Amino acid sequence: MDENTLIIDSQNGDLDAFNRLVLAYQDLVYSQAYRMMGEHQSAQDATQEAFISAFKKIKSFRGGSFRAWLLRIVTNSCYDEYRRRKRQPITDLEPAIEEEDYFDSPDWLADTSESPEQAVQRSEIREAIENCLQHLSIDFRSIVVLVDIQGLDYDEAAQVIGRPLGTVKSRLSRARLQMQKCLNSFGELLPAPYRLVDESNYE
Amino acid sequence: MNEDISPREWESLSAYLDGELNLEEEKQFERTLNQKPALRRSLEKLRQTRLLLRQMPQIRAPRNFIITPEQAGIKPTGSLFDFSFTLLRAVSVIATILLVVVFTGDLLNRSGGIPSAPNMGALQEQEAFMLEQTAPPMEMPVEAAEILDDAQIEANEALKMETAPGMPESIPESEVQTQARRLEAVPKTLEDAEEGGRETYIPTEIMPVDIQEPAITQKIAYLQPTLLAVEILLVMVAVGAGAAAILISRKRR
């Protein structure tokens, strides 16, 4: 069954059809939520809220990019969750499981061409990027994740954050500049192939 | 690093990298780019940064986020609970309405309000008329018997006189004979009255007719125990079904 049929069925109140869309998009939505929130529990809460909200609002979906429409809902859900956590900070009783997740990742197990050293390098880069992302403000973070990680174009990003195209250009350029500065501070830690090219090389 | 690059140039640099400048803006920016080596270096660094970001993988959802009907705000339809709840509620309402109707009717009957005034009046008038036309006072049969005896004696004497010679053939009927014949028509006993038909005699002493209690009231009075039983049954059904419906509703919540 194609996506349009599932969307139409969902608009007619078919929860099973909507849950198929959930299964198809949950990684995308969770990724967006995790990159914006920076930790798993908040990301899960925001993702669940986003899908519930999406089902309730799906009759208002008038075509176009369903992916962008979903990302808009999860982004708004993250803003809500972010504000809620800011008012009532929550400390997890369980330790962070990012490391464990990484080593249990099927993505890691499947890539047989990668040596352990390369995998470690890749892990360090990811950690550095995640760290730098969390140092951005939530407005900058959301736009960097949407355009540079999720691969949306400027129009779609403008649609998702509900701001004009000019705002997207401006926020993205400043966010990238901050990311670049942050990653430079990790320069020595990053493996050589990924190390940012020094300015002197161009002189 | 970027001290010689203005925020405007930096914005154009970012948009240029993403191919988001229009043709004219793009040509203009490329001219600037050729004139400013620092801008070219920044472009390359930005390209590297973007490459790193684009290599970030999609994170797998740690669990499924499929939503349940409760989360979606959908009430399960057609369940046994719903059907039972609706049925019990309907039974309770119908039983209550029937109880009100039966009880009100019973109450009106007890206070004598059921037969309508015009019908009651007509019935009473009809019965009074029948009594007036047919029923003499109860002591009349005793007197009538005495008068009849006297009249028969007089009649016998008249008959003897009639057979006597010299008397005219037709003698006009005396007043006493007329009275005697009329009284003969009056039955002396209940059996006589029954043989003679109810139209001619109504023994008010033996079988009194109570004109204050019409037949319809008597029938309803006869049904009083049945009505009471129906009322009790309806109360039980209404309360029982209502209570069961409330229990089901609470259990579902």
PDB file of C-alpha atoms in Angstrom, chain A:
ATOM      1  CA  MET A   1       0.000   0.000   0.000  1.00  0.00           C
ATOM      2  CA  ASP A   2       1.501   3.352  -1.005  1.00  0.00           C
ATOM      3  CA  GLU A   3       1.953   6.369   1.232  1.00  0.00           C
ATOM      4  CA  ASN A   4      -0.909   8.401  -0.247  1.00  0.00           C
ATOM      5  CA  THR A   5      -3.405   5.590   0.334  1.00  0.00           C
ATOM      6  CA  LEU A   6      -2.221   5.221   3.920  1.00  0.00           C
ATOM      7  CA  ILE A   7      -2.578   8.967   4.444  1.00  0.00           C
ATOM      8  CA  ILE A   8      -6.130   8.977   3.016  1.00  0.00           C
ATOM      9  CA  ASP A   9      -7.097   5.979   5.139  1.00  0.00           C
ATOM     10  CA  SER A  10      -5.623   7.688   8.197  1.00  0.00           C
ATOM     11  CA  GLN A  11      -7.623  10.808   7.408  1.00  0.00           C
ATOM     12  CA  ASN A  12     -10.714   8.587   7.447  1.00  0.00           C
ATOM     13  CA  GLY A  13      -9.823   7.502  10.976  1.00  0.00           C
ATOM     14  CA  ASP A  14      -8.016   4.247  10.164  1.00  0.00           C
ATOM     15  CA  LEU A  15      -5.545   3.910  13.029  1.00  0.00           C
ATOM     16  CA  ASP A  16      -3.900   0.821  11.543  1.00  0.00           C
ATOM     17  CA  ALA A  17      -3.072   2.731   8.378  1.00  0.00           C
ATOM     18  CA  PHE A  18      -1.609   5.554  10.431  1.00  0.00           C
ATOM     19  CA  ASN A  19       0.467   3.124  12.469  1.00  0.00           C
ATOM     20  CA  ARG A  20       2.016   1.872   9.236  1.00  0.00           C
ATOM     21  CA  LEU A  21       3.106   5.433   8.560  1.00  0.00           C
ATOM     22  CA  VAL A  22       4.448   5.576  12.102  1.00  0.00           C
ATOM     23  CA  LEU A  23       6.597   2.513  11.475  1.00  0.00           C
ATOM     24  CA  ALA A  24       7.859   4.016   8.218  1.00  0.00           C
ATOM     25  CA  TYR A  25       8.768   7.392   9.728  1.00  0.00           C
ATOM     26  CA  GLN A  26       9.599   6.678  13.352  1.00  0.00           C
ATOM     27  CA  ASP A  27      13.386   6.613  12.796  1.00  0.00           C
ATOM     28  CA  LEU A  28      13.296   9.973  11.022  1.00  0.00           C
ATOM     29  CA  VAL A  29      11.072  11.536  13.668  1.00  0.00           C
ATOM     30  CA  TYR A  30      13.043  10.060  16.542  1.00  0.00           C
ATOM     31  CA  SER A  31      16.337  11.213  15.000  1.00  0.00           C
ATOM     32  CA  GLN A  32      15.039  14.758  14.745  1.00  0.00           C
ATOM     33  CA  ALA A  33      13.770  14.625  18.319  1.00  0.00           C
ATOM     34  CA  TYR A  34      16.985  13.122  19.686  1.00  0.00           C
ATOM     35  CA  ARG A  35      19.234  15.614  17.906  1.00  0.00           C
ATOM     36  CA  MET A  36      17.109  18.478  19.149  1.00  0.00           C
ATOM     37  CA  MET A  37      16.671  17.266  22.719  1.00  0.00           C
ATOM     38  CA  GLY A  38      20.099  15.643  23.176  1.00  0.00           C
ATOM     39  CA  GLU A  39      18.895  12.761  25.319  1.00  0.00           C
ATOM     40  CA  HIS A  40      16.798   9.662  24.868  1.00  0.00           C
ATOM     41  CA  GLN A  41      13.962  10.057  27.359  1.00  0.00           C
ATOM     42  CA  SER A  42      12.983  13.527  26.205  1.00  0.00           C
ATOM     43  CA  ALA A  43      13.334  12.418  22.595  1.00  0.00           C
ATOM     44  CA  GLN A  44      11.001   9.468  23.180  1.00  0.00           C
ATOM     45  CA  ASP A  45       8.435  11.654  24.901  1.00  0.00           C
ATOM     46  CA  ALA A  46       8.576  14.213  22.115  1.00  0.00           C
ATOM     47  CA  THR A  47       8.320  11.508  19.430  1.00  0.00           C
ATOM     48  CA  GLN A  48       5.300   9.870  21.031  1.00  0.00           C
ATOM     49  CA  GLU A  49       3.612  13.233  21.495  1.00  0.00           C
ATOM     50  CA  ALA A  50       4.378  14.111  17.897  1.00  0.00           C
ATOM     51  CA  PHE A  51       2.742  10.972  16.494  1.00  0.00           C
ATOM     52  CA  ILE A  52      -0.339  11.351  18.685  1.00  0.00           C
ATOM     53  CA  SER A  53      -0.625  14.968  17.628  1.00  0.00           C
ATOM     54  CA  ALA A  54      -0.078  14.000  13.975  1.00  0.00           C
ATOM     55  CA  PHE A  55      -2.942  11.500  14.067  1.00  0.00           C
ATOM     56  CA  LYS A  56      -5.259  14.081  15.582  1.00  0.00           C
ATOM     57  CA  LYS A  57      -4.270  16.680  12.998  1.00  0.00           C
ATOM     58  CA  ILE A  58      -3.963  14.466   9.956  1.00  0.00           C
ATOM     59  CA  LYS A  59      -7.248  15.667   8.487  1.00  0.00           C
ATOM     60  CA  SER A  60      -5.618  19.090   8.139  1.00  0.00           C
ATOM     61  CA  PHE A  61      -2.842  17.645   5.938  1.00  0.00           C
ATOM     62  CA  ARG A  62      -3.522  18.988   2.465  1.00  0.00           C
ATOM     63  CA  GLY A  63      -0.874  17.200   0.435  1.00  0.00           C
ATOM     64  CA  GLY A  64       2.745  18.140  -0.217  1.00  0.00           C
ATOM     65  CA  SER A  65       5.633  16.629   1.656  1.00  0.00           C
ATOM     66  CA  PHE A  66       4.355  14.340   4.390  1.00  0.00           C
ATOM     67  CA  ARG A  67       7.907  14.072   5.721  1.00  0.00           C
ATOM     68  CA  ALA A  68       8.151  17.858   6.134  1.00  0.00           C
ATOM     69  CA  TRP A  69       4.697  17.935   7.730  1.00  0.00           C
ATOM     70  CA  LEU A  70       5.746  15.272  10.273  1.00  0.00           C
ATOM     71  CA  LEU A  71       9.053  17.024  10.959  1.00  0.00           C
ATOM     72  CA  ARG A  72       7.197  20.231  11.656  1.00  0.00           C
ATOM     73  CA  ILE A  73       5.021  18.478  14.225  1.00  0.00           C
ATOM     74  CA  VAL A  74       7.972  16.810  15.953  1.00  0.00           C
ATOM     75  CA  THR A  75       9.947  20.059  15.947  1.00  0.00           C
ATOM     76  CA  ASN A  76       7.059  21.840  17.654  1.00  0.00           C
ATOM     77  CA  SER A  77       6.731  18.922  20.033  1.00  0.00           C
ATOM     78  CA  CYS A  78      10.446  19.261  20.870  1.00  0.00           C
ATOM     79  CA  TYR A  79      10.036  22.967  21.562  1.00  0.00           C
ATOM     80  CA  ASP A  80       7.180  22.138  23.937  1.00  0.00           C
ATOM     81  CA  GLU A  81       9.188  19.379  25.616  1.00  0.00           C
ATOM     82  CA  TYR A  82      12.239  21.642  25.827  1.00  0.00           C
ATOM     83  CA  ARG A  83      10.245  24.378  27.553  1.00  0.00           C
ATOM     84  CA  ARG A  84       8.664  21.838  29.910  1.00  0.00           C
ATOM     85  CA  ARG A  85      12.049  20.357  30.870  1.00  0.00           C
ATOM     86  CA  LYS A  86      13.452  23.802  31.351  1.00  0.00           C
ATOM     87  CA  ARG A  87      10.707  24.603  33.872  1.00  0.00           C
ATOM     88  CA  GLN A  88      10.923  21.204  35.598  1.00  0.00           C
ATOM     89  CA  PRO A  89      14.395  19.687  35.147  1.00  0.00           C
ATOM     90  CA  ILE A  90      14.347  15.889  35.299  1.00  0.00           C
ATOM     91  CA  THR A  91      17.306  13.763  36.363  1.00  0.00           C
ATOM     92  CA  ASP A  92      17.311  10.259  34.977  1.00  0.00           C
ATOM     93  CA  LEU A  93      17.867   7.569  37.565  1.00  0.00           C
ATOM     94  CA  GLU A  94      19.261   5.236  34.910  1.00  0.00           C
ATOM     95  CA  PRO A  95      22.709   5.933  33.452  1.00  0.00           C
ATOM     96  CA  ALA A  96      22.993   7.148  29.907  1.00  0.00           C
ATOM     97  CA  ILE A  97      23.001   4.276  27.428  1.00  0.00           C
ATOM     98  CA  GLU A  98      24.330   5.983  24.330  1.00  0.00           C
ATOM     99  CA  GLU A  99      27.554   3.977  24.397  1.00  0.00           C
ATOM    100  CA  GLU A 100      25.705   0.722  24.842  1.00  0.00           C
ATOM    101  CA  ASP A 101      23.312   1.670  22.044  1.00  0.00           C
ATOM    102  CA  TYR A 102      26.202   2.354  19.769  1.00  0.00           C
ATOM    103  CA  PHE A 103      27.861  -1.004  20.256  1.00  0.00           C
ATOM    104  CA  ASP A 104      24.534  -2.823  19.954  1.00  0.00           C
ATOM    105  CA  SER A 105      23.692  -0.975  16.801  1.00  0.00           C
ATOM    106  CA  PRO A 106      22.883  -3.253  13.829  1.00  0.00           C
ATOM    107  CA  ASP A 107      24.460  -0.529  11.690  1.00  0.00           C
ATOM    108  CA  TRP A 108      27.761  -1.152  13.457  1.00  0.00           C
ATOM    109  CA  LEU A 109      27.461  -4.914  13.289  1.00  0.00           C
ATOM    110  CA  ALA A 110      26.559  -4.880   9.611  1.00  0.00           C
ATOM    111  CA  ASP A 111      29.516  -2.813   8.410  1.00  0.00           C
ATOM    112  CA  THR A 112      32.129  -5.535   7.997  1.00  0.00           C
ATOM    113  CA  SER A 113      34.393  -3.435   5.796  1.00  0.00           C
ATOM    114  CA  GLU A 114      35.228  -1.093   8.667  1.00  0.00           C
ATOM    115  CA  SER A 115      38.145  -1.852  10.919  1.00  0.00           C
ATOM    116  CA  PRO A 116      37.838  -1.351  14.701  1.00  0.00           C
ATOM    117  CA  GLU A 117      40.086   1.715  14.426  1.00  0.00           C
ATOM    118  CA  GLN A 118      37.881   3.269  11.795  1.00  0.00           C
ATOM    119  CA  ALA A 119      34.801   2.522  13.847  1.00  0.00           C
ATOM    120  CA  VAL A 120      36.345   4.259  16.830  1.00  0.00           C
ATOM    121  CA  GLN A 121      37.260   7.237  14.665  1.00  0.00           C
ATOM    122  CA  ARG A 122      33.734   7.420  13.379  1.00  0.00           C
ATOM    123  CA  SER A 123      32.412   7.219  16.893  1.00  0.00           C
ATOM    124  CA  GLU A 124      34.644  10.102  17.993  1.00  0.00           C
ATOM    125  CA  ILE A 125      33.433  12.268  15.122  1.00  0.00           C
ATOM    126  CA  ARG A 126      29.828  11.559  15.952  1.00  0.00           C
ATOM    127  CA  GLU A 127      30.391  12.337  19.590  1.00  0.00           C
ATOM    128  CA  ALA A 128      32.073  15.596  18.686  1.00  0.00           C
ATOM    129  CA  ILE A 129      29.236  16.602  16.397  1.00  0.00           C
ATOM    130  CA  GLU A 130      26.566  15.635  18.916  1.00  0.00           C
ATOM    131  CA  ASN A 131      28.428  17.606  21.528  1.00  0.00           C
ATOM    132  CA  CYS A 132      28.686  20.667  19.301  1.00  0.00           C
ATOM    133  CA  LEU A 133      25.012  20.429  18.348  1.00  0.00           C
ATOM    134  CA  GLN A 134      24.025  20.555  21.997  1.00  0.00           C
ATOM    135  CA  HIS A 135      26.012  23.765  22.409  1.00  0.00           C
ATOM    136  CA  LEU A 136      23.830  25.510  19.853  1.00  0.00           C
ATOM    137  CA  SER A 137      20.658  27.262  20.816  1.00  0.00           C
ATOM    138  CA  ILE A 138      17.539  25.211  20.079  1.00  0.00           C
ATOM    139  CA  ASP A 139      16.610  27.488  17.145  1.00  0.00           C
ATOM    140  CA  PHE A 140      20.018  27.019  15.499  1.00  0.00           C
ATOM    141  CA  ARG A 141      20.105  23.340  16.365  1.00  0.00           C
ATOM    142  CA  SER A 142      16.761  22.631  14.758  1.00  0.00           C
ATOM    143  CA  ILE A 143      17.709  24.314  11.490  1.00  0.00           C
ATOM    144  CA  VAL A 144      21.117  22.577  11.253  1.00  0.00           C
ATOM    145  CA  VAL A 145      19.524  19.196  11.913  1.00  0.00           C
ATOM    146  CA  LEU A 146      16.767  19.812   9.369  1.00  0.00           C
ATOM    147  CA  VAL A 147      19.005  20.997   6.525  1.00  0.00           C
ATOM    148  CA  ASP A 148      22.399  19.378   7.116  1.00  0.00           C
ATOM    149  CA  ILE A 149      21.378  16.084   8.751  1.00  0.00           C
ATOM    150  CA  GLN A 150      17.834  15.402   7.515  1.00  0.00           C
ATOM    151  CA  GLY A 151      18.640  16.896   4.085  1.00  0.00           C
ATOM    152  CA  LEU A 152      15.680  19.247   3.689  1.00  0.00           C
ATOM    153  CA  ASP A 153      15.907  22.147   1.255  1.00  0.00           C
ATOM    154  CA  TYR A 154      15.355  25.723   2.429  1.00  0.00           C
ATOM    155  CA  ASP A 155      11.695  25.806   1.429  1.00  0.00           C
ATOM    156  CA  GLU A 156      10.911  22.644   3.340  1.00  0.00           C
ATOM    157  CA  ALA A 157      12.890  23.873   6.338  1.00  0.00           C
ATOM    158  CA  ALA A 158      10.975  27.158   6.259  1.00  0.00           C
ATOM    159  CA  GLN A 159       7.751  25.174   6.186  1.00  0.00           C
ATOM    160  CA  VAL A 160       8.865  23.032   9.116  1.00  0.00           C
ATOM    161  CA  ILE A 161       9.939  25.844  11.420  1.00  0.00           C
ATOM    162  CA  GLY A 162       7.157  28.121  10.220  1.00  0.00           C
ATOM    163  CA  ARG A 163       9.496  31.012   9.416  1.00  0.00           C
ATOM    164  CA  PRO A 164      10.311  32.911   6.185  1.00  0.00           C
ATOM    165  CA  LEU A 165      13.025  31.731   3.825  1.00  0.00           C
ATOM    166  CA  GLY A 166      15.276  34.635   4.844  1.00  0.00           C
ATOM    167  CA  THR A 167      15.173  33.502   8.460  1.00  0.00           C
ATOM    168  CA  VAL A 168      16.199  30.009   7.411  1.00  0.00           C
ATOM    169  CA  LYS A 169      19.209  31.348   5.436  1.00  0.00           C
ATOM    170  CA  SER A 170      20.288  33.609   8.246  1.00  0.00           C
ATOM    171  CA  ARG A 171      19.893  31.064  11.052  1.00  0.00           C
ATOM    172  CA  LEU A 172      21.564  28.312   9.062  1.00  0.00           C
ATOM    173  CA  SER A 173      24.619  30.374   8.150  1.00  0.00           C
ATOM    174  CA  ARG A 174      25.157  31.455  11.763  1.00  0.00           C
ATOM    175  CA  ALA A 175      24.524  27.970  13.081  1.00  0.00           C
ATOM    176  CA  ARG A 176      27.063  26.515  10.652  1.00  0.00           C
ATOM    177  CA  LEU A 177      29.620  29.081  11.665  1.00  0.00           C
ATOM    178  CA  GLN A 178      29.163  28.120  15.325  1.00  0.00           C
ATOM    179  CA  MET A 179      29.382  24.428  14.463  1.00  0.00           C
ATOM    180  CA  GLN A 180      32.559  25.022  12.527  1.00  0.00           C
ATOM    181  CA  LYS A 181      34.165  26.858  15.437  1.00  0.00           C
ATOM    182  CA  CYS A 182      33.093  24.142  17.844  1.00  0.00           C
ATOM    183  CA  LEU A 183      34.429  21.316  15.651  1.00  0.00           C
ATOM    184  CA  ASN A 184      37.747  23.154  15.292  1.00  0.00           C
ATOM    185  CA  SER A 185      38.153  22.800  19.041  1.00  0.00           C
ATOM    186  CA  PHE A 186      37.957  19.039  18.536  1.00  0.00           C
ATOM    187  CA  GLY A 187      40.495  19.207  15.724  1.00  0.00           C
ATOM    188  CA  GLU A 188      43.225  17.378  17.611  1.00  0.00           C
ATOM    189  CA  LEU A 189      40.816  14.666  18.696  1.00  0.00           C
ATOM    190  CA  LEU A 190      39.393  14.056  15.284  1.00  0.00           C
ATOM    191  CA  PRO A 191      41.093  11.400  13.130  1.00  0.00           C
ATOM    192  CA  ALA A 192      43.193  12.739  10.261  1.00  0.00           C
ATOM    193  CA  PRO A 193      40.818  11.952   7.384  1.00  0.00           C
ATOM    194  CA  TYR A 194      38.074  13.964   9.061  1.00  0.00           C
ATOM    195  CA  ARG A 195      40.251  16.736  10.470  1.00  0.00           C
ATOM    196  CA  LEU A 196      39.224  20.088   9.144  1.00  0.00           C
ATOM    197  CA  VAL A 197      41.657  21.509   6.682  1.00  0.00           C
ATOM    198  CA  ASP A 198      43.773  24.205   8.231  1.00  0.00           C
ATOM    199  CA  GLU A 199      43.674  27.664   6.722  1.00  0.00           C
ATOM    200  CA  SER A 200      47.435  27.562   6.171  1.00  0.00           C
ATOM    201  CA  ASN A 201      47.011  24.874   3.534  1.00  0.00           C
ATOM    202  CA  TYR A 202      45.379  27.464   1.303  1.00  0.00           C
ATOM    203  CA  GLU A 203      48.017  30.094   1.755  1.00  0.00           C
TER     204      GLU A 203
END
